[in-house]
Short mmCIF file of C-alpha atoms and ligand atoms in Angstrom, two decimals:
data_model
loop_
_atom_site.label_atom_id
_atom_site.label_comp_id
_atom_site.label_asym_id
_atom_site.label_seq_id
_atom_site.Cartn_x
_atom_site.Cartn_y
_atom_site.Cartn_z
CA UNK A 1245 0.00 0.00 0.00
CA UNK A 1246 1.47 3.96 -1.27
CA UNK A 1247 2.71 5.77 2.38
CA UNK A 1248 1.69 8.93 2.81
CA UNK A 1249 3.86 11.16 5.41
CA UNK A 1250 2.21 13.47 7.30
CA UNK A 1251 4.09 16.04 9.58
CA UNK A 1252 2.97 15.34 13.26
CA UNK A 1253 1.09 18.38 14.12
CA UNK A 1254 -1.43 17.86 11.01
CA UNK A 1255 -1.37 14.09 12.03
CA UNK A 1256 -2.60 14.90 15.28
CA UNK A 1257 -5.31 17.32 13.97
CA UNK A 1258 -6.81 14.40 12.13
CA UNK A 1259 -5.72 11.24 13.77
CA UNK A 1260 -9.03 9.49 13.50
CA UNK A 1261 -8.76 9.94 9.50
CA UNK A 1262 -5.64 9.39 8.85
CA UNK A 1263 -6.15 6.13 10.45
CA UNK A 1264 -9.12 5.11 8.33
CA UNK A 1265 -7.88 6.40 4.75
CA UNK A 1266 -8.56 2.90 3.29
CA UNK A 1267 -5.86 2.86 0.08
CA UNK A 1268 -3.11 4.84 2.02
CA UNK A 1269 -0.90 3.74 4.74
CA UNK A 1270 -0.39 7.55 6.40
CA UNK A 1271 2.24 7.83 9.22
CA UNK A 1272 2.95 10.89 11.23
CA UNK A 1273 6.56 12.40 10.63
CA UNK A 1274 8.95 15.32 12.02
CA UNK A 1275 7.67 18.76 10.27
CA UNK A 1276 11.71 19.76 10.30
CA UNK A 1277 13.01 19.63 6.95
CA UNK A 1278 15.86 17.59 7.58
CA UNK A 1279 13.28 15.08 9.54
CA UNK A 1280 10.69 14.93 6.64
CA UNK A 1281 14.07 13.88 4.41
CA UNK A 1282 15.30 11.31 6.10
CA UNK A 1283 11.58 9.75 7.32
CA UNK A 1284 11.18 9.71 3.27
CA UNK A 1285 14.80 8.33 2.42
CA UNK A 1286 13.51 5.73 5.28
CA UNK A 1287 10.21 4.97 3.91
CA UNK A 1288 11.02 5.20 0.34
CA UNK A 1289 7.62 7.57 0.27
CA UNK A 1290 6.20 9.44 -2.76
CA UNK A 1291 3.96 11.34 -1.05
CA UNK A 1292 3.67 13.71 1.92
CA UNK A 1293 1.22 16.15 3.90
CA UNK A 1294 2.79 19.27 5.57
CA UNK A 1295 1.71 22.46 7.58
CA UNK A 1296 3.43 25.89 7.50
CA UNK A 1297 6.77 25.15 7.92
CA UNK A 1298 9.38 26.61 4.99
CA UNK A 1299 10.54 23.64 2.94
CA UNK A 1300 13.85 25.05 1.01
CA UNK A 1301 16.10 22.69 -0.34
CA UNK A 1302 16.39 18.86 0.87
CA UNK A 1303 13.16 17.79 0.60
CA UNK A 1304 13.15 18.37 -3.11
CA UNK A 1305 15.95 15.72 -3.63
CA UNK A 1306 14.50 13.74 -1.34
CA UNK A 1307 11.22 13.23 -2.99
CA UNK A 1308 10.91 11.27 -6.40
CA UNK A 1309 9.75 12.88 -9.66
CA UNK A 1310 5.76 12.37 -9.77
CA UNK A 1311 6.13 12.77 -5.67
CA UNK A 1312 3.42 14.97 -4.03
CA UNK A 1313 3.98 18.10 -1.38
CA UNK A 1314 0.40 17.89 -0.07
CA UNK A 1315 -0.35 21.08 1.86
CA UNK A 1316 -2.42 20.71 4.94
CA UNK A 1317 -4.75 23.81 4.12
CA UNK A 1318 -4.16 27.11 1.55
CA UNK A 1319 -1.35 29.30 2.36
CA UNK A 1320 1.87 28.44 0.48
CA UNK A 1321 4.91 30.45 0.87
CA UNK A 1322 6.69 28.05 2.39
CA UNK A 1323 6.85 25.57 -0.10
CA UNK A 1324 8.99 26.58 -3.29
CA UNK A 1325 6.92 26.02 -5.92
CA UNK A 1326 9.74 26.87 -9.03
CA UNK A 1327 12.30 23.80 -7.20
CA UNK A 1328 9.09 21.09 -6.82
CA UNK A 1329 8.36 21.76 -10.49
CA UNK A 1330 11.99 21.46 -11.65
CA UNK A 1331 12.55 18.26 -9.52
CA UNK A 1332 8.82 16.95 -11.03
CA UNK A 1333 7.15 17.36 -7.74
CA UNK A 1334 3.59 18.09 -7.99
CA UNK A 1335 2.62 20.69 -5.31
CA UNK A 1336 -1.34 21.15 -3.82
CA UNK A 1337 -3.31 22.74 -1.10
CA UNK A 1338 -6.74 22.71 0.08
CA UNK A 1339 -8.91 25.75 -1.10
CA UNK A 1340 -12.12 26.42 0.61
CA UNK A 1341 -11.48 23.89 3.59
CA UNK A 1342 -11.14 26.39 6.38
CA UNK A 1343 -12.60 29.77 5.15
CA UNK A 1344 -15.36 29.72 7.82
CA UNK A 1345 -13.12 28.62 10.63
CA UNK A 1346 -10.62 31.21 10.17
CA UNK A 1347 -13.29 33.96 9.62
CA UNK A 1348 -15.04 33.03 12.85
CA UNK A 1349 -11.78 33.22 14.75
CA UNK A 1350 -11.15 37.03 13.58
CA UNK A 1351 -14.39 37.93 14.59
CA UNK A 1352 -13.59 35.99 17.85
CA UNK A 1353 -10.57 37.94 18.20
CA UNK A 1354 -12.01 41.32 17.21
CA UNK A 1355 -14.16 40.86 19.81
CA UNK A 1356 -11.74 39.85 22.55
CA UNK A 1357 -9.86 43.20 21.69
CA UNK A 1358 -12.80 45.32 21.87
CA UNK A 1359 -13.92 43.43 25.15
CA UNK A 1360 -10.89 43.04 26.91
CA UNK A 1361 -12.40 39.38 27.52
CA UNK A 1362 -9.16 37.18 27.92
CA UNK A 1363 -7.67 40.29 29.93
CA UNK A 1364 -10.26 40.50 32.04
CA UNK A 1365 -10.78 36.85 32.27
CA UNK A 1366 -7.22 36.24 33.86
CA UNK A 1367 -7.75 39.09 36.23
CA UNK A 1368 -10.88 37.10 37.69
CA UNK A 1369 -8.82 33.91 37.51
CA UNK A 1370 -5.98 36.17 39.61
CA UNK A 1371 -8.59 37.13 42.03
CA UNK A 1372 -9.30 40.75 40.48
CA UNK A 1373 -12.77 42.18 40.31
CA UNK A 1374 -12.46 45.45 38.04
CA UNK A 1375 -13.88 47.69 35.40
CA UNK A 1376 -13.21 46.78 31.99
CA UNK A 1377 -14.65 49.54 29.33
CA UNK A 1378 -14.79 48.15 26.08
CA UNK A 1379 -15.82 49.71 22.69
CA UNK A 1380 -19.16 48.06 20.74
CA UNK A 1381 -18.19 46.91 17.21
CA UNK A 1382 -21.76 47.17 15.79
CA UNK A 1383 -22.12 50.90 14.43
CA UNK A 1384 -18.01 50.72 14.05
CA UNK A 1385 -16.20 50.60 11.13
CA UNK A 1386 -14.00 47.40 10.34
CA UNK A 1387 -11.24 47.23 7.21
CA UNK A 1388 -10.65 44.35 5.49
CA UNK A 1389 -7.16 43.92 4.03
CA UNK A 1390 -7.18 41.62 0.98
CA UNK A 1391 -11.46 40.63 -0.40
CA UNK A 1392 -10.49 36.99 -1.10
CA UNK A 1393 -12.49 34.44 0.22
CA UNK A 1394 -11.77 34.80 4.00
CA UNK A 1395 -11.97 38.30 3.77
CA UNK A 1396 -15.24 38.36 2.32
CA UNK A 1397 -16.60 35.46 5.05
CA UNK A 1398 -15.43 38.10 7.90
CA UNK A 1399 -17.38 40.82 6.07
CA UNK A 1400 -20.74 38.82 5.65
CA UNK A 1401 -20.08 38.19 10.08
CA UNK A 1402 -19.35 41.50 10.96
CA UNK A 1403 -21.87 43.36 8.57
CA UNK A 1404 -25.04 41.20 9.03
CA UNK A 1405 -24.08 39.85 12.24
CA UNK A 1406 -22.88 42.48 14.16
CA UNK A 1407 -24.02 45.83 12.51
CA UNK A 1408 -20.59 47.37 11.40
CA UNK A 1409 -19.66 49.50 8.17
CA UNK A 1410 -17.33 47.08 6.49
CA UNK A 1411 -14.65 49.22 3.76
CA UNK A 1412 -12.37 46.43 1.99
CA UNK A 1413 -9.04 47.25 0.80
CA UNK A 1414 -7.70 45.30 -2.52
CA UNK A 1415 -5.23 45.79 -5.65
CA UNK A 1416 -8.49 44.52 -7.48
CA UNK A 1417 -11.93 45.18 -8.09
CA UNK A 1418 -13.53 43.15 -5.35
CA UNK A 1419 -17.48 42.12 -6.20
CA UNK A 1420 -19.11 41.07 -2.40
CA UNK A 1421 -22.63 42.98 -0.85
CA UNK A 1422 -20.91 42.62 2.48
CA UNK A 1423 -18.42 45.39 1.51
CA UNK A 1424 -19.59 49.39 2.10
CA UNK A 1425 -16.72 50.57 0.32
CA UNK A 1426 -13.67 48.76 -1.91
CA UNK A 1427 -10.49 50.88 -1.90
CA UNK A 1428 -7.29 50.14 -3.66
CA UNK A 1429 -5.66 52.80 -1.71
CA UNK A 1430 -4.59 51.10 1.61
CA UNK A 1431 -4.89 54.85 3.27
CA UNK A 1432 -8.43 55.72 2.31
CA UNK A 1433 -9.24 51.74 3.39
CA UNK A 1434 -8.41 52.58 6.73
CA UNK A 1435 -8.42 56.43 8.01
CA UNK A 1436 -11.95 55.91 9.45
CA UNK A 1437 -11.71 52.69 10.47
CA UNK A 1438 -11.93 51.19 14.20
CA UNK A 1439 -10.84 47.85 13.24
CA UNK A 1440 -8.42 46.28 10.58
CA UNK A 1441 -8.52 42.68 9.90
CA UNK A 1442 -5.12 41.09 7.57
CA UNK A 1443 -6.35 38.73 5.20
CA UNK A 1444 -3.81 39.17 3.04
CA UNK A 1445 -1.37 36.44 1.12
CA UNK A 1446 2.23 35.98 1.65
CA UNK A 1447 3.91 37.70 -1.65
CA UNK A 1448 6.77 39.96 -2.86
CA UNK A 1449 4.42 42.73 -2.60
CA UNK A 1450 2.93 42.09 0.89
CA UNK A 1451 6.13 40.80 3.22
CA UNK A 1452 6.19 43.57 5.54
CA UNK A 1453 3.37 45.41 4.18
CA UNK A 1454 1.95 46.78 7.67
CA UNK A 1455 4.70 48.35 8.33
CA UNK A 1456 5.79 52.02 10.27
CA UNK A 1457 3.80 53.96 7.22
CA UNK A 1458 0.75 52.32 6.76
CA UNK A 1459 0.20 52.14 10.85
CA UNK A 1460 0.56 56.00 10.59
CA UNK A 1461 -2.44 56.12 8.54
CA UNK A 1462 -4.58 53.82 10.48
CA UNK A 1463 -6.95 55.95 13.28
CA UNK A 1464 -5.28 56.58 16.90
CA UNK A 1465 -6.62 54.18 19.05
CA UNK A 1466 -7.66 51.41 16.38
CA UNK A 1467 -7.66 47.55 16.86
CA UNK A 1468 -5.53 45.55 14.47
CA UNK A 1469 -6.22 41.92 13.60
CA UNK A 1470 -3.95 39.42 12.00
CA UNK A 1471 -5.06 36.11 10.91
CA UNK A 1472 -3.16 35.72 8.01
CA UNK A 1473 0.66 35.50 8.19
CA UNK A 1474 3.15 36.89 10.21
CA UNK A 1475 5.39 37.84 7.01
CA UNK A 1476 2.55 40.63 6.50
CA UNK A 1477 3.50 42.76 9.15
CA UNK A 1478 6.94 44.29 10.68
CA UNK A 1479 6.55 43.41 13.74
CA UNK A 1480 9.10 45.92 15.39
CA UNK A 1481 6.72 48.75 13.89
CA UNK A 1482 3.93 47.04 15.48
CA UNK A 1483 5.76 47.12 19.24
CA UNK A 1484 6.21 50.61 18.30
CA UNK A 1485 2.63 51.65 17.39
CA UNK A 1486 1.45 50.15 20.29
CA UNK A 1487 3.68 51.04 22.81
CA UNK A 1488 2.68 54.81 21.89
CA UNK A 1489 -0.64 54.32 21.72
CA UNK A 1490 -1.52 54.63 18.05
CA UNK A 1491 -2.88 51.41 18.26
CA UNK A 1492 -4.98 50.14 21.13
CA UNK A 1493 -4.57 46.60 21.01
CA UNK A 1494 -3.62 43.88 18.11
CA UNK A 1495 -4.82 40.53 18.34
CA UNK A 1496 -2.70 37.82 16.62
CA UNK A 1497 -2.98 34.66 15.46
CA UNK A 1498 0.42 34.49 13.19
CA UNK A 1499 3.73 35.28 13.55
CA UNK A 1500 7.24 36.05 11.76
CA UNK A 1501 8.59 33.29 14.20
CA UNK A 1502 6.50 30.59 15.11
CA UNK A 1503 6.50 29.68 17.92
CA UNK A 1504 6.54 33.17 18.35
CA UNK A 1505 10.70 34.63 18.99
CA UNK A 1506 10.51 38.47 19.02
CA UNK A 1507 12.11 39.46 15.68
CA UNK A 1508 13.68 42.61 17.66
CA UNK A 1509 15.94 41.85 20.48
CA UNK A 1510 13.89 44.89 22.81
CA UNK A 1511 10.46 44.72 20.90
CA UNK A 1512 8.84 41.20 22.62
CA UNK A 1513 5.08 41.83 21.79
CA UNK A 1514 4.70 39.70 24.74
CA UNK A 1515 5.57 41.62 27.37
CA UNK A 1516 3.06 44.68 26.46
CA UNK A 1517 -0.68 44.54 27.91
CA UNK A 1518 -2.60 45.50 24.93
CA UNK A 1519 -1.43 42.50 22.94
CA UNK A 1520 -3.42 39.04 22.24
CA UNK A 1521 -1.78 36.38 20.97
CA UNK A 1522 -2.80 32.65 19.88
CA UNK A 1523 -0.88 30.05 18.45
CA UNK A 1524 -1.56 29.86 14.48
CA UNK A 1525 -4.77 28.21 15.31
CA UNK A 1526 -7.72 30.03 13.38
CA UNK A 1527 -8.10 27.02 11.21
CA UNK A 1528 -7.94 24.43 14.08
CA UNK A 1529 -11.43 23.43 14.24
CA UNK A 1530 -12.65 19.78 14.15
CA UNK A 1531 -14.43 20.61 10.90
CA UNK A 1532 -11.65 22.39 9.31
CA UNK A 1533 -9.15 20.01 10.10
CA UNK A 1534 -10.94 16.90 9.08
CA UNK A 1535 -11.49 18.72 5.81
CA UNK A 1536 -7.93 20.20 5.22
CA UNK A 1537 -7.02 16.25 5.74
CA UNK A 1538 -9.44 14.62 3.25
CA UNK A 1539 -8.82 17.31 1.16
CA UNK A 1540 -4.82 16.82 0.84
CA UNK A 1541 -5.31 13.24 0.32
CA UNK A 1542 -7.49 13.19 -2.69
CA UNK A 1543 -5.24 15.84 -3.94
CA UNK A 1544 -2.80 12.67 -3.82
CA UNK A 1545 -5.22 10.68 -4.98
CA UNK A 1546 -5.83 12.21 -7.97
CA UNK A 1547 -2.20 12.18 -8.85
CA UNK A 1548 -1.57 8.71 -7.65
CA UNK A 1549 -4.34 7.78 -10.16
CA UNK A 1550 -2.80 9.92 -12.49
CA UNK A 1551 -5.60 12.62 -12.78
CA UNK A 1552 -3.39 15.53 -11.61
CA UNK A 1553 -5.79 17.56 -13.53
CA UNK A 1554 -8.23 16.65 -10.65
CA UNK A 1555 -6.13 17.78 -7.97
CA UNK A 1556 -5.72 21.41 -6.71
CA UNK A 1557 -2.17 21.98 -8.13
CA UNK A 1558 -0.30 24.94 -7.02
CA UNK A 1559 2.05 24.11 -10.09
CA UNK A 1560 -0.43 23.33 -13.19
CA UNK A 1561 2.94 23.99 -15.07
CA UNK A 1562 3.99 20.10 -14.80
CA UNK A 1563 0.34 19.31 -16.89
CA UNK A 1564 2.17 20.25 -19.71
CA UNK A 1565 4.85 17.91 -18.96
CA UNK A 1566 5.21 14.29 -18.62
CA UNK A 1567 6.07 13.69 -15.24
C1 LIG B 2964 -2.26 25.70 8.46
C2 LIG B 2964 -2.82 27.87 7.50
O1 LIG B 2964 -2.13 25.12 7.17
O2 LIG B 2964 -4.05 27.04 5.67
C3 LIG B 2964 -3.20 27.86 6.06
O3 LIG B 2964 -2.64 28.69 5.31
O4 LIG B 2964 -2.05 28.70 7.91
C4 LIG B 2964 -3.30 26.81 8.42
O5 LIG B 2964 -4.54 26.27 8.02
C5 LIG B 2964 -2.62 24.63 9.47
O6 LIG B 2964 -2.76 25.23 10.74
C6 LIG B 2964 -1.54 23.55 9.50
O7 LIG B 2964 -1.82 22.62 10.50
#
């Protein structure tokens, strides 16, 4: 029966179905590059199922041509996608498997940072009774950052749900009711706006793109959300915008170092108060992760039954090539 490798924090996410895939034999491997290489070399796999870790050089010798990086849900950047195709390596990733779940855990975390909630909630556990003034979010204004699918599922929340003025701030047209406004300036996205959410891709153009300029044109006092990536924002501009109060809280779910390592020796987000952090988990639900997982194997699947056609290739270059 074909192996399938799957790095041990996605294993765990789906355990149950991993176990059951009936025409795969999937075993749980280190996500460290040098790891995945060797478990590979050892098992003489094809095929393998990976999270967010950057993949840069060995595992594209170690994998055979017509081999399979599987991505365990829809962000890419750390998979080079120019080596995999050189080496014959078929590369996928699971669009529309977790849209919802990350959505409904930046609303969750807008609302934390407009309620103080965890705050105050560790205060109670710490035997502290106080007063915790929070702002509303229905009547406020929220900014999107990037209309893609995610961004458009945190619109649809926070304008029918909760009442807010939603402005959306894209490089293209973007076509969704939920949206007030579309801007492709990032300045006129945000002036007015009370919240900003990131829902932004990792590219050339957008690796430090919240950076020291664009937090001096978001409004004094505004919340900041990131469930994206950590490559989005400069982080050390960050410390700095909310340290001086331009900001008045950001609430994180990604990282430039995960687990998080402050990028500035001096600038540790985690030792200011108005700072909420979580641990990369806005797609770890029980129905996004079961679907991330069935998702990355019938992407193998597909290719394994050579229909690569079928699968959701992040390099459709190699259907024009015999593999
Ligand atoms: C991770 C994500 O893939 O899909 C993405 O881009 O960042 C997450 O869904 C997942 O947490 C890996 O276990």
């Amino acid at each position: 029966m074909d192996k399938i490798l799957v790095t041990a924090t996605e294993y765990e996410k789906a355990r149950d179905f991993f176990n059951g895939v009936p025409d795969f034999q999937c075993l749980p491997v280190p996500a460290d590059e040098a790891g995945l290489s060797h478990a590979i070399r050892n098992e003489n796999a094809k095929y393998v199922i990976v999270g967010v870790e950057k993949y840069s050089s060995e595992l594209y010798d170690a994998l055979p041509r017509g081999g399979v990086i599987a991505r365990f849900g829809v962000g890419h950047d750390g998979i080079d996608k120019a080596k995999a195709s050189a080496k014959g390596i078929f590369c996928t990733n699971t669009p529309g498997t977790l849209d919802d779940a990350v959505a409904e855990c930046a609303i969750a975390l807008m609302l934390d940072a407009a309620r103080h909630i965890a705050n105050c909630a560790n205060a109670v556990r710490n035997g502290q009774w106080g007063t915790w003034k929070g702002m509303q979010l229905g009547g406020n204004t929220l900014a999107i950052i990037g209309g893609g699918h995610i961004g458009r599922k945190v619109a649809k929340i926070a304008s029918a749900g909760l009442g807010m003025k939603v402005l959306c701030y894209d490089v293209v047209p973007v076509d969704c009711p939920f949206f007030d406004e579309c801007y492709a300036d990032f300045a006129d996205a945000v002036r007015q706006a009370d919240v900003v959410s990131l829902h932004l891709p990792v590219l050339p153009t957008t690796i430090g793109f919240i950076n020291q300029e664009r937090l001096s044109c978001m409004k004094t006092g505004a919340i900041l959300v990131n469930t994206a990536r950590g490559a989005v924002v400069d982080e050390a501009a960050l410390y700095d915008a909310l340290a001086n109060g331009k900001l008045s809280c950001a609430a994180l779910d990604v990282f430039q170092n995960e687990p998080y390592t402050p990028v500035t020796p001096g600038k540790d987000l985690r030792t200011l108060p108005n700072v909420l952090m979580t641990a990369h988990i806005a797609s770890s639900t029980q129905e996004a992760c079961l679907a991330m997982a069935a998702s990355a194997v019938e992407n193998i699947r597909s290719i394994r039954n050579g229909e690569p056609q079928n699968a959701s290739l992040l390099n459709k270059v190699l259907l024009k090539q015999r593999v």
